[in-house]
PDB file of C-alpha atoms in Angstrom:
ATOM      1  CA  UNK A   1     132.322 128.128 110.023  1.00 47.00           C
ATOM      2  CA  UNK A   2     134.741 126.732 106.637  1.00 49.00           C
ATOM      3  CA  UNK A   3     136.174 123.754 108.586  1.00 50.00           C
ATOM      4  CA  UNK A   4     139.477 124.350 106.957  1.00 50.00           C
ATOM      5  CA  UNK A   5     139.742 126.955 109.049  1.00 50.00           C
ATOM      6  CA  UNK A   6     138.505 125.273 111.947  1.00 50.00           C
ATOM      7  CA  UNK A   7     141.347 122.137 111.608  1.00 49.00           C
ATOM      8  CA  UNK A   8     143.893 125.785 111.223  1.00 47.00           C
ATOM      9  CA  UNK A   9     142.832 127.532 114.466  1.00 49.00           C
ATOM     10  CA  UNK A  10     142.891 124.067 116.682  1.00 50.00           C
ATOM     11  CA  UNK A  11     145.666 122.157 115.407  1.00 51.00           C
ATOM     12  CA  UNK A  12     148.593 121.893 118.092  1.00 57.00           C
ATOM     13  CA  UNK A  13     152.282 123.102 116.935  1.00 56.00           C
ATOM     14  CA  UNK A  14     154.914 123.112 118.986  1.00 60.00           C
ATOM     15  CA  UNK A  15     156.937 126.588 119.076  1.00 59.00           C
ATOM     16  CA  UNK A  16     160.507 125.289 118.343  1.00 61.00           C
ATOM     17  CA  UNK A  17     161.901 126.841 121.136  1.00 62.00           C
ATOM     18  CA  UNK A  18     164.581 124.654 123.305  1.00 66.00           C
ATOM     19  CA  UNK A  19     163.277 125.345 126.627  1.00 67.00           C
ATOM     20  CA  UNK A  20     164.336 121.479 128.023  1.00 73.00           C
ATOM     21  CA  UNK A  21     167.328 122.798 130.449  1.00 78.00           C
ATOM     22  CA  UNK A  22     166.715 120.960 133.348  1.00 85.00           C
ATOM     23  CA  UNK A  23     166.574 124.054 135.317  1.00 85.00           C
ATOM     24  CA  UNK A  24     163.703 125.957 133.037  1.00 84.00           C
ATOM     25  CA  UNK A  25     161.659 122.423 133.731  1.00 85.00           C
ATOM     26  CA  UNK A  26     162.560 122.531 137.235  1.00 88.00           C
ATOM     27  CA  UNK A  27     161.125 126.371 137.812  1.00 88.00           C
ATOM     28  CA  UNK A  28     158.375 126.632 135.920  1.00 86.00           C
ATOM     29  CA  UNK A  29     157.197 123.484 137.362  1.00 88.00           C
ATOM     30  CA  UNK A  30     157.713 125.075 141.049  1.00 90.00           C
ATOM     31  CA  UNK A  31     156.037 128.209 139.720  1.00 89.00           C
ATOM     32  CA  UNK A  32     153.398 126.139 138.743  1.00 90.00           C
ATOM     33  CA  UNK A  33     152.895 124.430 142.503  1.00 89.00           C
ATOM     34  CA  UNK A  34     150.714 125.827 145.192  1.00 85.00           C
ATOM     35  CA  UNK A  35     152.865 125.664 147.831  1.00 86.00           C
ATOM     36  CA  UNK A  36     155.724 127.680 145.845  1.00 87.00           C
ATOM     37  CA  UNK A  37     157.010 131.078 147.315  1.00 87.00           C
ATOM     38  CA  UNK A  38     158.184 131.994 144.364  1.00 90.00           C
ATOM     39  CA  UNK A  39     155.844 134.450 141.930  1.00 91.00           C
ATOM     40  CA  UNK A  40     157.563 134.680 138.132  1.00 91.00           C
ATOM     41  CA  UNK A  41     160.037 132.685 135.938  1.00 91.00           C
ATOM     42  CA  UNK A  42     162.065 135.104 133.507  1.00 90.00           C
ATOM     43  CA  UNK A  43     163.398 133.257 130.377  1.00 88.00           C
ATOM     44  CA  UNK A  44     166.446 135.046 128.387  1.00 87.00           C
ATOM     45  CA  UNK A  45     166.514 134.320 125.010  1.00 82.00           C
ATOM     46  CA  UNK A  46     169.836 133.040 123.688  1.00 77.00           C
ATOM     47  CA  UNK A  47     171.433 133.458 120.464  1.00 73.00           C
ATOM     48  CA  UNK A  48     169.928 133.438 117.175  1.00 69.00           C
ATOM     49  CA  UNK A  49     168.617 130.165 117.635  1.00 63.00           C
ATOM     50  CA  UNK A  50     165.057 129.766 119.774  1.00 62.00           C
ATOM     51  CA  UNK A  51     166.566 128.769 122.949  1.00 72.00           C
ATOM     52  CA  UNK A  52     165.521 130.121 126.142  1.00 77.00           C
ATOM     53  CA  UNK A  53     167.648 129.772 129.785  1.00 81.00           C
ATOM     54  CA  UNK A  54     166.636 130.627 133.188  1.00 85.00           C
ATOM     55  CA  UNK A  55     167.782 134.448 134.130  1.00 87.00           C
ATOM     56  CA  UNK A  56     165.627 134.324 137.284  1.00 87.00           C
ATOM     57  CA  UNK A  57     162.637 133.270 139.407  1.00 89.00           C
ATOM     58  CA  UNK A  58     161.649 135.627 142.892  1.00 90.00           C
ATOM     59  CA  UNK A  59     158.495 136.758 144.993  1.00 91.00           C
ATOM     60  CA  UNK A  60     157.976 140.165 143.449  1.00 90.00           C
ATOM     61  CA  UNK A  61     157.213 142.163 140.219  1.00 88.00           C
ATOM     62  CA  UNK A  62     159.889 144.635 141.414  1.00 91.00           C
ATOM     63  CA  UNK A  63     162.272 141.243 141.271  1.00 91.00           C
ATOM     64  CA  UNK A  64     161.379 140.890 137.843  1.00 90.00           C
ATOM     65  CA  UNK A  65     162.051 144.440 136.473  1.00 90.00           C
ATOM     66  CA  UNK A  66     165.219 144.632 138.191  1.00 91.00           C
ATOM     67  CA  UNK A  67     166.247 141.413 136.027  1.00 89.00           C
ATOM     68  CA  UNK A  68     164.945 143.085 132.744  1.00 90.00           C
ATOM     69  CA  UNK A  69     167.970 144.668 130.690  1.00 89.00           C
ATOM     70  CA  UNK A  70     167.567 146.602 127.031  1.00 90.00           C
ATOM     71  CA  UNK A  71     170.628 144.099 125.926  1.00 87.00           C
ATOM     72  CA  UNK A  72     168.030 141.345 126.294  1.00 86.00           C
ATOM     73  CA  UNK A  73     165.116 139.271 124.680  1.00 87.00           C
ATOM     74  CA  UNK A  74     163.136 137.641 127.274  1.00 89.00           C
ATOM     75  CA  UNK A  75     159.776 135.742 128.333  1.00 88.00           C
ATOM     76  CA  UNK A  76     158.400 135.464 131.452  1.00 89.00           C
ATOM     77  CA  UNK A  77     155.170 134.260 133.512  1.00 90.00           C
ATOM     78  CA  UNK A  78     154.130 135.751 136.785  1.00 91.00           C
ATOM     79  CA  UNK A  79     151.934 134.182 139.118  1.00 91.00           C
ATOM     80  CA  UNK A  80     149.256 136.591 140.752  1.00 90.00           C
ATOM     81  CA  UNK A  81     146.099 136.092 143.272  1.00 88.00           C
ATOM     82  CA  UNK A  82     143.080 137.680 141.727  1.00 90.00           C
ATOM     83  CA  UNK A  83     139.763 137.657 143.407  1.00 92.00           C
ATOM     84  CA  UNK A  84     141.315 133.989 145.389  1.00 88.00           C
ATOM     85  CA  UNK A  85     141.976 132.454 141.906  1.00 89.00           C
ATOM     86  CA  UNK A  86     145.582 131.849 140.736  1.00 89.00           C
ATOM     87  CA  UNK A  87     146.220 133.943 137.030  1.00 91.00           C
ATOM     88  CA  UNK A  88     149.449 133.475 135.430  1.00 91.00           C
ATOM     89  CA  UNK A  89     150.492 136.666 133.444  1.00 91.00           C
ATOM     90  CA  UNK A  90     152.925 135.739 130.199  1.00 90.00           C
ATOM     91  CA  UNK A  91     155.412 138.563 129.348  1.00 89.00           C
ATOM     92  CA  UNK A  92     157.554 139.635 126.510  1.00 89.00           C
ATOM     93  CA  UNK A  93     159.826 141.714 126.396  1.00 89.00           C
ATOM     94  CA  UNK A  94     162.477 143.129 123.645  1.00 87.00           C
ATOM     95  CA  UNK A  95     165.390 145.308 125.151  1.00 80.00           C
TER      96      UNK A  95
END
């Protein structure tokens, strides 16, 4: 392998995206606990500039969709048992 390449495909960037609103922190780290009811975190883009803010957490895919509008940019990540393991799905979508 040309280790230029190699120092390209591991080197760490951050995206640039403003996702510090204390309420983004505070739901993706409950999504993130075992204990959490809650299944998904959906992130609504805002503005031109990359800032996301917290349109919605629930218990169900059908949740999600029913927060999803075509006016919209948004992210999400859903939290799924799969064979007893914990997955988390990530999810964009462009109205």
């Amino acid at each position: 392998m040309d280790h230029g390449k190699e120092k390209l495909y591991t080197a760490k960037r951050e995206s640039g995206m403003d996702a510090g609103d204390p309420e983004v922190v505070e739901a993706y780290s409950s999504l993130r606990r075992d204990d959490s009811a809650d299944c998904f975190m959906l992130l609504t883009l805002v503005g031109k500039l990359p800032k996301v803010q917290l349109s919605g957490t629930g218990k169900s895919l059908e949740e999600l969709v029913a927060n999803l509008s075509n006016d919209d940019g948004y992210y999400g990540v859903f939290k799924l048992n799969v064979s007893g393991q914990v997955k988390f799905f990530h999810l964009f979508f462009m109205g």
